[in-house]
JSON list of C-alpha atoms and ligand atoms in Angstrom, two decimals:
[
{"chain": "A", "resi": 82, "resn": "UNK", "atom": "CA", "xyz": [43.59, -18.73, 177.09]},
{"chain": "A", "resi": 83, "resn": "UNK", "atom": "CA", "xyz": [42.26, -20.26, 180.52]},
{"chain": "A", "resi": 84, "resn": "UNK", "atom": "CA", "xyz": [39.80, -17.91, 182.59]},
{"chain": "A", "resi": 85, "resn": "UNK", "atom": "CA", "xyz": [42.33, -19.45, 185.43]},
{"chain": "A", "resi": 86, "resn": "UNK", "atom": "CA", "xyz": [45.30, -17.91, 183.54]},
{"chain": "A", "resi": 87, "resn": "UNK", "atom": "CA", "xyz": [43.83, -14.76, 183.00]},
{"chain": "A", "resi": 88, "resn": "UNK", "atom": "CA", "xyz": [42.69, -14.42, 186.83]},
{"chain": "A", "resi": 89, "resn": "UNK", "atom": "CA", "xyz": [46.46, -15.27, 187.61]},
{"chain": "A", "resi": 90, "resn": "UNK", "atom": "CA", "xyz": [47.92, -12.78, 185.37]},
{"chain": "A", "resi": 91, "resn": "UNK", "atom": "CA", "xyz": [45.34, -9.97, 186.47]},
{"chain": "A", "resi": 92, "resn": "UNK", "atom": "CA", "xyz": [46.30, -10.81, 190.26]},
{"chain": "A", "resi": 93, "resn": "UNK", "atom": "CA", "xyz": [49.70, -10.62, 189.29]},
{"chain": "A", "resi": 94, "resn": "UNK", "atom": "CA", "xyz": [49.85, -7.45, 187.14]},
{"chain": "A", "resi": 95, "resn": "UNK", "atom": "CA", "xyz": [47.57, -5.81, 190.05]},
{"chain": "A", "resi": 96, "resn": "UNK", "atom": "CA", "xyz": [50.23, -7.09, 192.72]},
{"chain": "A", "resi": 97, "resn": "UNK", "atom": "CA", "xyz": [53.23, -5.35, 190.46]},
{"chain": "A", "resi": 98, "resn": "UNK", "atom": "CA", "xyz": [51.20, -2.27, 190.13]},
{"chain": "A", "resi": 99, "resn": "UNK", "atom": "CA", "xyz": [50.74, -2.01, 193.98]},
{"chain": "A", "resi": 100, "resn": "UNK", "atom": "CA", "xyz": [54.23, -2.55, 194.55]},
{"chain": "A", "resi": 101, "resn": "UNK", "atom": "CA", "xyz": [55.93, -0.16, 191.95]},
{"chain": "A", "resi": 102, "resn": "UNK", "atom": "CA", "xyz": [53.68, 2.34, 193.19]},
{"chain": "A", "resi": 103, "resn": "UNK", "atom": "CA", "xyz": [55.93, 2.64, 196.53]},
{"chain": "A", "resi": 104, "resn": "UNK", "atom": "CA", "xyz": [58.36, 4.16, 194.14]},
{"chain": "A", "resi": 105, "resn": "UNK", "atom": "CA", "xyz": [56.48, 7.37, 194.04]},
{"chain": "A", "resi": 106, "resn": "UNK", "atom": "CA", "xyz": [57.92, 10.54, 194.49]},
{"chain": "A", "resi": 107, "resn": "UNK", "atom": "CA", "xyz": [57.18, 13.94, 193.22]},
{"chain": "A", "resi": 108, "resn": "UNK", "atom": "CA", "xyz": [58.39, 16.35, 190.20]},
{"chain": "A", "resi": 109, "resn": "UNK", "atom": "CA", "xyz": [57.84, 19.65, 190.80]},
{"chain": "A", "resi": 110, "resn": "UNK", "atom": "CA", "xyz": [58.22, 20.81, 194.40]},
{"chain": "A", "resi": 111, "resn": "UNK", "atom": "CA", "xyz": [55.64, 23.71, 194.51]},
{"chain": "A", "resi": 112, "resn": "UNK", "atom": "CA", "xyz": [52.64, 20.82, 193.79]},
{"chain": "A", "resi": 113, "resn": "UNK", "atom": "CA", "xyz": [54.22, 17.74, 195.53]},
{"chain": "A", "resi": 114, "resn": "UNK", "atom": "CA", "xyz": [51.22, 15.92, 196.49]},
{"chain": "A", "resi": 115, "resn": "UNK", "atom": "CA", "xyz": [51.39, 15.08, 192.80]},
{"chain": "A", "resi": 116, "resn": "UNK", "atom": "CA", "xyz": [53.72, 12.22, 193.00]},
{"chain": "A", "resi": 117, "resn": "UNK", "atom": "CA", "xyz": [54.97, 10.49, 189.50]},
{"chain": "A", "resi": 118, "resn": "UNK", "atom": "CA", "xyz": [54.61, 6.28, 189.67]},
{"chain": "A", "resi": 119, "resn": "UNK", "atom": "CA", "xyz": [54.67, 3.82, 186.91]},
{"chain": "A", "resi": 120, "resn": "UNK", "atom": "CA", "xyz": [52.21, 1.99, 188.20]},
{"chain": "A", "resi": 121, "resn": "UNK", "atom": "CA", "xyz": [49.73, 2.75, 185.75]},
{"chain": "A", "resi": 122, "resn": "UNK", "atom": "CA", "xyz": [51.76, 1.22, 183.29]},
{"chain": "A", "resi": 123, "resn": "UNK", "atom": "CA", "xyz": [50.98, -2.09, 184.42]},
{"chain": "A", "resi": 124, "resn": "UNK", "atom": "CA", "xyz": [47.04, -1.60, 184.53]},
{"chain": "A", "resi": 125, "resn": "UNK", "atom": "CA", "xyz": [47.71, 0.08, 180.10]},
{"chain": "A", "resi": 126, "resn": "UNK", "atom": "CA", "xyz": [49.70, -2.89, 179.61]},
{"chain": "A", "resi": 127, "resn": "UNK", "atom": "CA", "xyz": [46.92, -5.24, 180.67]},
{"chain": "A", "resi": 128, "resn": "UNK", "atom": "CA", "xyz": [44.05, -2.50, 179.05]},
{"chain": "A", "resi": 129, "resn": "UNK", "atom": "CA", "xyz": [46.49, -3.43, 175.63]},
{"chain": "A", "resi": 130, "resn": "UNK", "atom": "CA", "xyz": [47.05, -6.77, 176.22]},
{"chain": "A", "resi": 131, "resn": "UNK", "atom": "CA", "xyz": [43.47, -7.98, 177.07]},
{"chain": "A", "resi": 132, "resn": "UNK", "atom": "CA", "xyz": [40.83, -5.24, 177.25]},
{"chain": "A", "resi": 133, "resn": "UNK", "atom": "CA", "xyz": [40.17, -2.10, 178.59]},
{"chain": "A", "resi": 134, "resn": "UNK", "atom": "CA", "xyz": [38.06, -2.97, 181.19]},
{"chain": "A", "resi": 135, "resn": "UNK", "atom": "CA", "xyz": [40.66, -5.14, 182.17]},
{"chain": "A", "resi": 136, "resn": "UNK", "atom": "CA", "xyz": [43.22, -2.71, 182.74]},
{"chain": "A", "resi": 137, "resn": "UNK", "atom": "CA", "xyz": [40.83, -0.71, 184.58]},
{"chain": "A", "resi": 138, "resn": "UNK", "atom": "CA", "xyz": [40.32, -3.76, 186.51]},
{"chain": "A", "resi": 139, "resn": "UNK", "atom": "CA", "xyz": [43.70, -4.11, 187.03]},
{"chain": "A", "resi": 140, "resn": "UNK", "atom": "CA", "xyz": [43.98, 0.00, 187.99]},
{"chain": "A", "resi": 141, "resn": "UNK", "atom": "CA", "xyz": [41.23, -0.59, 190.69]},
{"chain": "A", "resi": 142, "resn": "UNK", "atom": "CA", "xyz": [42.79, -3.39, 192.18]},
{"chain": "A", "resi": 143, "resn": "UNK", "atom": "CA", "xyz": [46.13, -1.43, 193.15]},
{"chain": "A", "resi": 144, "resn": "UNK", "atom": "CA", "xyz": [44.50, 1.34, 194.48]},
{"chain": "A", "resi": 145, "resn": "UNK", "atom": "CA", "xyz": [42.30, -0.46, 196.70]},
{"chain": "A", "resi": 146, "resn": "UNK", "atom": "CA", "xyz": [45.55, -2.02, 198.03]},
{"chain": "A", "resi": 147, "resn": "UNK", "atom": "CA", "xyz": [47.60, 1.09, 198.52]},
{"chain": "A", "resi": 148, "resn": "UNK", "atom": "CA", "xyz": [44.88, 2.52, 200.10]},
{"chain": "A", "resi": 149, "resn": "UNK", "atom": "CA", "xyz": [44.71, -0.52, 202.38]},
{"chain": "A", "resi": 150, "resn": "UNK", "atom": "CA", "xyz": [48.08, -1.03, 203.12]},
{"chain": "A", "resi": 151, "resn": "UNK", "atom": "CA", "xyz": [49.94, 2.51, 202.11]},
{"chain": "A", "resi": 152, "resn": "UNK", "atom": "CA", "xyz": [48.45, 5.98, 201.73]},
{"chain": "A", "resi": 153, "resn": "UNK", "atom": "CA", "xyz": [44.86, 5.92, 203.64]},
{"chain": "A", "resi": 154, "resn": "UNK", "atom": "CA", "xyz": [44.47, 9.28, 201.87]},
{"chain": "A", "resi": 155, "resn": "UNK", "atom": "CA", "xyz": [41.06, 8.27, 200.36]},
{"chain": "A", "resi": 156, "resn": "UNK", "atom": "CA", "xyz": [41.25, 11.93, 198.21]},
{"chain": "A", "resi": 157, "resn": "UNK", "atom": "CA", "xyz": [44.86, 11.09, 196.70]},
{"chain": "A", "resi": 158, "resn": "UNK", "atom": "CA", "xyz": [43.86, 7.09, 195.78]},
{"chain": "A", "resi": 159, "resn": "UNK", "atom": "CA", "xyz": [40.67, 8.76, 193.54]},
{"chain": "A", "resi": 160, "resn": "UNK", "atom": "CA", "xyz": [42.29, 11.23, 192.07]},
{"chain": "A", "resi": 161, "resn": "UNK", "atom": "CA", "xyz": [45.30, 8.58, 191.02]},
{"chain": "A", "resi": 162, "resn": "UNK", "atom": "CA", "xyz": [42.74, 6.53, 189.86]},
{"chain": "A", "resi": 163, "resn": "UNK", "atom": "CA", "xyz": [40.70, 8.64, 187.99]},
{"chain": "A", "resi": 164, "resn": "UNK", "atom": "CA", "xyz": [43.49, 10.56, 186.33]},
{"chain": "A", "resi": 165, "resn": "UNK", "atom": "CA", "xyz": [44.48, 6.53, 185.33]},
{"chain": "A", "resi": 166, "resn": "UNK", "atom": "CA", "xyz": [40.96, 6.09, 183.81]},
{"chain": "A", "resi": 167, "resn": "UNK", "atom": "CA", "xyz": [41.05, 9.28, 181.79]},
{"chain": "A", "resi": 168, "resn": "UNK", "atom": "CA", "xyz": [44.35, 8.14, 180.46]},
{"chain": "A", "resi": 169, "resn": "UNK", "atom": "CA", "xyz": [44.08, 4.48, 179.74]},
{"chain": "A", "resi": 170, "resn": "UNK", "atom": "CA", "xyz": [40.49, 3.78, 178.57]},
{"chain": "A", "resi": 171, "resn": "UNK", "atom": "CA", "xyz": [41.01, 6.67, 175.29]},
{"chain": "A", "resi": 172, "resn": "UNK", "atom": "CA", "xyz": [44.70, 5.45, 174.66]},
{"chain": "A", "resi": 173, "resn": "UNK", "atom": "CA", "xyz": [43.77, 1.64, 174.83]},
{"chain": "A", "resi": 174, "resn": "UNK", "atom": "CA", "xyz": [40.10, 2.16, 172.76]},
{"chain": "A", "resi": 175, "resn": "UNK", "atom": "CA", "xyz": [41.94, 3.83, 170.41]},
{"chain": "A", "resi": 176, "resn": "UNK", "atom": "CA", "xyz": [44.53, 1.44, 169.84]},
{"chain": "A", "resi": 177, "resn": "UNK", "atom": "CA", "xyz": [42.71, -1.96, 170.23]},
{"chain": "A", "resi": 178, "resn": "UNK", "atom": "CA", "xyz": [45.59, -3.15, 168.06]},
{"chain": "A", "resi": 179, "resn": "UNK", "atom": "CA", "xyz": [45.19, -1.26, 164.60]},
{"chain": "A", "resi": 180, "resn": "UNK", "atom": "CA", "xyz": [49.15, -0.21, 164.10]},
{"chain": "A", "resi": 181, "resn": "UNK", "atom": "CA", "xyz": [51.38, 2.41, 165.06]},
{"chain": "A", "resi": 182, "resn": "UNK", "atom": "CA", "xyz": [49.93, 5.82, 164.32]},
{"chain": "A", "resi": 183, "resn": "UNK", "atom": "CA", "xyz": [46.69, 4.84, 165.78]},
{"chain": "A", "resi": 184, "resn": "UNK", "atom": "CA", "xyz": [48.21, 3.95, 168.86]},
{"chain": "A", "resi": 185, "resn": "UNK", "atom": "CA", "xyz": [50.39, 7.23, 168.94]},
{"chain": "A", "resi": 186, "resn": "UNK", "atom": "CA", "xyz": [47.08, 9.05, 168.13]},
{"chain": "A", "resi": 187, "resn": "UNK", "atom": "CA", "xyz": [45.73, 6.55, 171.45]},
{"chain": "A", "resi": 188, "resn": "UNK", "atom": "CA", "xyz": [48.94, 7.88, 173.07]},
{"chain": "A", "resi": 189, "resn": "UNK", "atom": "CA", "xyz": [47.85, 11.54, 172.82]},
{"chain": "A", "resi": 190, "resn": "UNK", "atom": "CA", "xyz": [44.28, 11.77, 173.29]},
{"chain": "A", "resi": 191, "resn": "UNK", "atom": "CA", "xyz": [44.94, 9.70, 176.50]},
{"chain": "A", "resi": 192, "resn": "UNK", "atom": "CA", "xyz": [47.57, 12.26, 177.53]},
{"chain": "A", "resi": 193, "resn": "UNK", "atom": "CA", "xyz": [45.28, 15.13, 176.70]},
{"chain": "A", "resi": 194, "resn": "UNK", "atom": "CA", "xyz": [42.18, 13.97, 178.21]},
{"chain": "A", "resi": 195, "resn": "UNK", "atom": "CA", "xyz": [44.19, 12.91, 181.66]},
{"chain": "A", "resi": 196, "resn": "UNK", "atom": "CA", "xyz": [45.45, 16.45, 181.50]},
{"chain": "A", "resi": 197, "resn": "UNK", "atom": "CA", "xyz": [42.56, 18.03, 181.00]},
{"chain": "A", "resi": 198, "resn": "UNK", "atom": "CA", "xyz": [40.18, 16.27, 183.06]},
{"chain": "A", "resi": 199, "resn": "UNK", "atom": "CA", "xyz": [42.60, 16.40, 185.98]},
{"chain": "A", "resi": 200, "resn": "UNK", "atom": "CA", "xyz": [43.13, 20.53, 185.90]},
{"chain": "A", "resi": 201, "resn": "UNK", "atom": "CA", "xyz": [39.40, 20.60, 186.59]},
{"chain": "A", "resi": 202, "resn": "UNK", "atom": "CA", "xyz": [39.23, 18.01, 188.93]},
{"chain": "A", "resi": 203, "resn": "UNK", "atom": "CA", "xyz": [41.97, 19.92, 190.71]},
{"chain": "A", "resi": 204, "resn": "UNK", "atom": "CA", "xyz": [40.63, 23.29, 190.72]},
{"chain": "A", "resi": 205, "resn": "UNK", "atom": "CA", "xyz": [37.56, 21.71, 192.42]},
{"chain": "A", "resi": 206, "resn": "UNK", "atom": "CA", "xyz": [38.93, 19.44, 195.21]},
{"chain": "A", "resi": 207, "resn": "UNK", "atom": "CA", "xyz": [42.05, 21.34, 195.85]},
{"chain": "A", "resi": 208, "resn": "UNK", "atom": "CA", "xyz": [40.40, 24.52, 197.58]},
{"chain": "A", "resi": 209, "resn": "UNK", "atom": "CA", "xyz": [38.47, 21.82, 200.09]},
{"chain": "A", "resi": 210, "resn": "UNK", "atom": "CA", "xyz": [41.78, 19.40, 200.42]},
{"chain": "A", "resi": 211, "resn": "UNK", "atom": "CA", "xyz": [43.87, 22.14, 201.05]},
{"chain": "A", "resi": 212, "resn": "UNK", "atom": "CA", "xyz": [41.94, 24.57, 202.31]},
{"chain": "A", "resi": 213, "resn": "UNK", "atom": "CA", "xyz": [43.09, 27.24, 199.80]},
{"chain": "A", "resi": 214, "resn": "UNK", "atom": "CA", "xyz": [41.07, 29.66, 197.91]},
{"chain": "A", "resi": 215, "resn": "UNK", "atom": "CA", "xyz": [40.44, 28.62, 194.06]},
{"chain": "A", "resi": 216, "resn": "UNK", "atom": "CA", "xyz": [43.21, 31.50, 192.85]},
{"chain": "A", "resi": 217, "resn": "UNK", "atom": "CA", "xyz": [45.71, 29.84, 194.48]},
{"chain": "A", "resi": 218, "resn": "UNK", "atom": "CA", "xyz": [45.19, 26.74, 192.34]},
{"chain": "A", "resi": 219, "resn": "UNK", "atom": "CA", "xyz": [45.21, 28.89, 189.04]},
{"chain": "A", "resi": 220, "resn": "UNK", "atom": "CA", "xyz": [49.16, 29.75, 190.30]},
{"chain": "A", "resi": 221, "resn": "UNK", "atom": "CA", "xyz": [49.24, 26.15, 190.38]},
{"chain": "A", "resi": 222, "resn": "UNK", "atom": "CA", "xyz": [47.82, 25.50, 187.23]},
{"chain": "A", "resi": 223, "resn": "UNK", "atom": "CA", "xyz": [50.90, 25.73, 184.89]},
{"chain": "A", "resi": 224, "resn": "UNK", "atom": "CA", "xyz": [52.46, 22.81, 187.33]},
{"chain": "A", "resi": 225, "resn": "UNK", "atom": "CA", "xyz": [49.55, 20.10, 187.42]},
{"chain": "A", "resi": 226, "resn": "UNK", "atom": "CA", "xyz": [49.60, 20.55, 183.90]},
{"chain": "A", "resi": 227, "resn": "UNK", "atom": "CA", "xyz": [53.19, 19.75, 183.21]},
{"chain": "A", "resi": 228, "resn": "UNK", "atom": "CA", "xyz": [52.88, 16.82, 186.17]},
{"chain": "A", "resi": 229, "resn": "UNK", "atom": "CA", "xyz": [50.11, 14.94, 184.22]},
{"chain": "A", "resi": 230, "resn": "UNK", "atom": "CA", "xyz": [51.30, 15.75, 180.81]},
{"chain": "A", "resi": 231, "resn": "UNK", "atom": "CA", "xyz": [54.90, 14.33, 182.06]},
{"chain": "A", "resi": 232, "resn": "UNK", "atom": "CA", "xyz": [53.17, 11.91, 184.04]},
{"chain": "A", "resi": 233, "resn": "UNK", "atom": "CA", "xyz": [51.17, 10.05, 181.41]},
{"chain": "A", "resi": 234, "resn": "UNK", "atom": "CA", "xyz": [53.76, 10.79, 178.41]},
{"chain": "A", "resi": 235, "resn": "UNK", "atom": "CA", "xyz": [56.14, 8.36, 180.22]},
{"chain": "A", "resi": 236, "resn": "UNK", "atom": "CA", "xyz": [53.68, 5.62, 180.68]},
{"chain": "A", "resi": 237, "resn": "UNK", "atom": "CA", "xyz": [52.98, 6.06, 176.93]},
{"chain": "A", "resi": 238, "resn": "UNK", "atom": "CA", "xyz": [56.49, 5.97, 176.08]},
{"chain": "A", "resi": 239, "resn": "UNK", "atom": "CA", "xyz": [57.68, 2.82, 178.83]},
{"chain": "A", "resi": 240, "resn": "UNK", "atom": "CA", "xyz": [54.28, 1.38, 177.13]},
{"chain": "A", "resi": 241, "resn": "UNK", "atom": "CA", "xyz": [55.08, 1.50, 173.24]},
{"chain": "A", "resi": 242, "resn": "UNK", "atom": "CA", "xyz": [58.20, 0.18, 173.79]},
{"chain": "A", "resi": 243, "resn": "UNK", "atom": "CA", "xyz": [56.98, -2.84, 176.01]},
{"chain": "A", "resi": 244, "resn": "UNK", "atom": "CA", "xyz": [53.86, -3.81, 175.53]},
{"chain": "A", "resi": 245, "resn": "UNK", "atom": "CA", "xyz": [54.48, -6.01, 172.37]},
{"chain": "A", "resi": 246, "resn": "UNK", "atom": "CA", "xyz": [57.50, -8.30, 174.28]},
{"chain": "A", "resi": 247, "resn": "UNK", "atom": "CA", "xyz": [55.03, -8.55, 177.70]},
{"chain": "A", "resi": 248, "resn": "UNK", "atom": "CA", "xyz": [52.07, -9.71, 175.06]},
{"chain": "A", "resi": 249, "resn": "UNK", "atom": "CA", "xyz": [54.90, -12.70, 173.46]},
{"chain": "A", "resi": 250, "resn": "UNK", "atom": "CA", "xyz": [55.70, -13.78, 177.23]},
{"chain": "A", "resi": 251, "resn": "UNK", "atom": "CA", "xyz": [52.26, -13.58, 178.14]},
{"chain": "A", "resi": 252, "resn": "UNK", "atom": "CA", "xyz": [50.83, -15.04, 175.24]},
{"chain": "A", "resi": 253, "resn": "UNK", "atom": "CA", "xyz": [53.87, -17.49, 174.03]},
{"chain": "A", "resi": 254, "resn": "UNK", "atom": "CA", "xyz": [51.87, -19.50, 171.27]},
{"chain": "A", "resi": 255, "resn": "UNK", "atom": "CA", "xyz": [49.37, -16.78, 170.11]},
{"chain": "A", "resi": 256, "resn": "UNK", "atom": "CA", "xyz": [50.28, -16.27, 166.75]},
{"chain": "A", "resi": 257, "resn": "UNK", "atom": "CA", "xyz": [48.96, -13.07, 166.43]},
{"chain": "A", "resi": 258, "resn": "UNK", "atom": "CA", "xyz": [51.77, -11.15, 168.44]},
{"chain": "B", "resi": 49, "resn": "RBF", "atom": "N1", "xyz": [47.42, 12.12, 190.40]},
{"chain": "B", "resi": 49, "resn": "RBF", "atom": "C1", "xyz": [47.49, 12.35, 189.06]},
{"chain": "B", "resi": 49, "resn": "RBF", "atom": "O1", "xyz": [47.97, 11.51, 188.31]},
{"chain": "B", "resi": 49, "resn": "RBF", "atom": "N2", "xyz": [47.05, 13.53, 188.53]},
{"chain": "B", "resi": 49, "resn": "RBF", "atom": "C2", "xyz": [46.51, 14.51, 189.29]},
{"chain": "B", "resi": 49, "resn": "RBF", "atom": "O2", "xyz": [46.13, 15.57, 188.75]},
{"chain": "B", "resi": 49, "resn": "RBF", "atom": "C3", "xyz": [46.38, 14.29, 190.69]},
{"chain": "B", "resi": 49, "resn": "RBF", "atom": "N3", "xyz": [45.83, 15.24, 191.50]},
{"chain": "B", "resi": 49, "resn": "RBF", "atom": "C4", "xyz": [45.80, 15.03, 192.85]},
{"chain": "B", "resi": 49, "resn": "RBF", "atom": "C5", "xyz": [45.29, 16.03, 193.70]},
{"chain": "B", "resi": 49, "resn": "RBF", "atom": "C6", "xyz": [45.26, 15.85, 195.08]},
{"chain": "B", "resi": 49, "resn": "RBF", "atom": "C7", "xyz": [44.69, 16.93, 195.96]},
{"chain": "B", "resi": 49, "resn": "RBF", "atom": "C8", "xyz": [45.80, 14.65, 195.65]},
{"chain": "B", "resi": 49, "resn": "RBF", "atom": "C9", "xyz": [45.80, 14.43, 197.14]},
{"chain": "B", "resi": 49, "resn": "RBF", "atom": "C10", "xyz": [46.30, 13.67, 194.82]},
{"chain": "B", "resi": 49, "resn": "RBF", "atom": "C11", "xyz": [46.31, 13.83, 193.41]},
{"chain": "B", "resi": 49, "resn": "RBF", "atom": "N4", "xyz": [46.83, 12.84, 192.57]},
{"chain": "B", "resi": 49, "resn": "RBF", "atom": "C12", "xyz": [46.89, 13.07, 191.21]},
{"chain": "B", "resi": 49, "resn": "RBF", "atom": "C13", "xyz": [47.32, 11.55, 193.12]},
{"chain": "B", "resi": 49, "resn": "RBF", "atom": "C14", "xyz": [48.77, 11.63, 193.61]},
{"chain": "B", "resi": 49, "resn": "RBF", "atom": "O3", "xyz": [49.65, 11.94, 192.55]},
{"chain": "B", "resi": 49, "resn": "RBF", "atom": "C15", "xyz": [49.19, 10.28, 194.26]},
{"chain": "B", "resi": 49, "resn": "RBF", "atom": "O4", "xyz": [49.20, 9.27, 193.27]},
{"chain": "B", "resi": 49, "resn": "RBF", "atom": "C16", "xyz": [48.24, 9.85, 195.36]},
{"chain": "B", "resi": 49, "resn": "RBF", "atom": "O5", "xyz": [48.09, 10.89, 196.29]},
{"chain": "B", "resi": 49, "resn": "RBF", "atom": "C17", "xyz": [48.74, 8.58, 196.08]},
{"chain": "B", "resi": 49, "resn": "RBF", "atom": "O6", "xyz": [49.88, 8.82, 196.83]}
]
């Protein structure tokens, strides 16, 4: 492929992911400043498709945007972005496009490592974002759990399903789709 066609389809993905991130709404009321988009599934589809890096390229792109142009919330645009990190550089490693149990086993450490990474990113910025005292985020605990694990399990799902028909339209004469 072209460098110029994969600078168009990165600008393009990143443009999706901006937009489809308006969608975002929450999914459990007592935490909703956790809000559910699928806009990292364009930046995994890319991380599949192409490379990891690229994907995160592709993650970094949209949030610099919706930061720019939607949220300002400088807090809420890192945390999105590095729960999307911890989620799409294991699942896509893992997978770099060695069959279908590796990339459920991708699937699943990506999941896990999101999850985990963001409980104690949360029980540190939390207190200072919301001015509440670190027990109060332990109460919380059960519900940022269930948000990422929700979160990142539909991404992986929306993902498996796609990612092989967006690689053929992508990528119409590569014969290894
Ligand atoms: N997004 C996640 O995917 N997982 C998180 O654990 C997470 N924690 C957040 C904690 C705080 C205090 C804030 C402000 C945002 C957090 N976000 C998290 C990002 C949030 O869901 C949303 O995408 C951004 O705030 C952009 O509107």
């Amino acid at each position: 492929m072209t460098n110029a066609k994969r600078v168009a389809i990165i600008g393009v993905f990143s443009a999706l992911a901006f937009v489809v991130m308006y969608i975002e709404f929450p999914i459990f009321p007592a935490v909703n400043f956790l809000k559910y988009d699928p806009s990292d599934i364009m930046a995994l589809l890319i991380a599949f498709i192409y490379s990891p890096t690229t994907g995160i390229l592709v993650l970094a792109i949209k949030d610099v945007l919706f930061y720019l142009f939607k949220s300002g919330d400088i807090v809420g645009i890192i945390m999105n972005f590095v729960a999307g990190v911890l989620f799409i550089l294991p699942a896509a490693i893992i997978y770099a496009k060695k069959g279908r149990a590796r990339e459920i086993f991708g699937y699943i450490i990506g999941v896990a490592s999101a999850t985990g990474g963001m409980v104690l990113l949360n029980m540190v910025v939390v207190p200072f974002y919301w001015k509440v005292p670190l027990e109060t985020v332990f109460t919380l605990l059960p519900w940022i759990i269930g948000f990422n694990a929700i979160k990142f399990s539909i991404d992986s799902v929306v993902n498996y399903i796609i990612h092989k028909r967006v690689k053929g339209i992508l990528e119409p004469n590569n014969e290894s789709i």
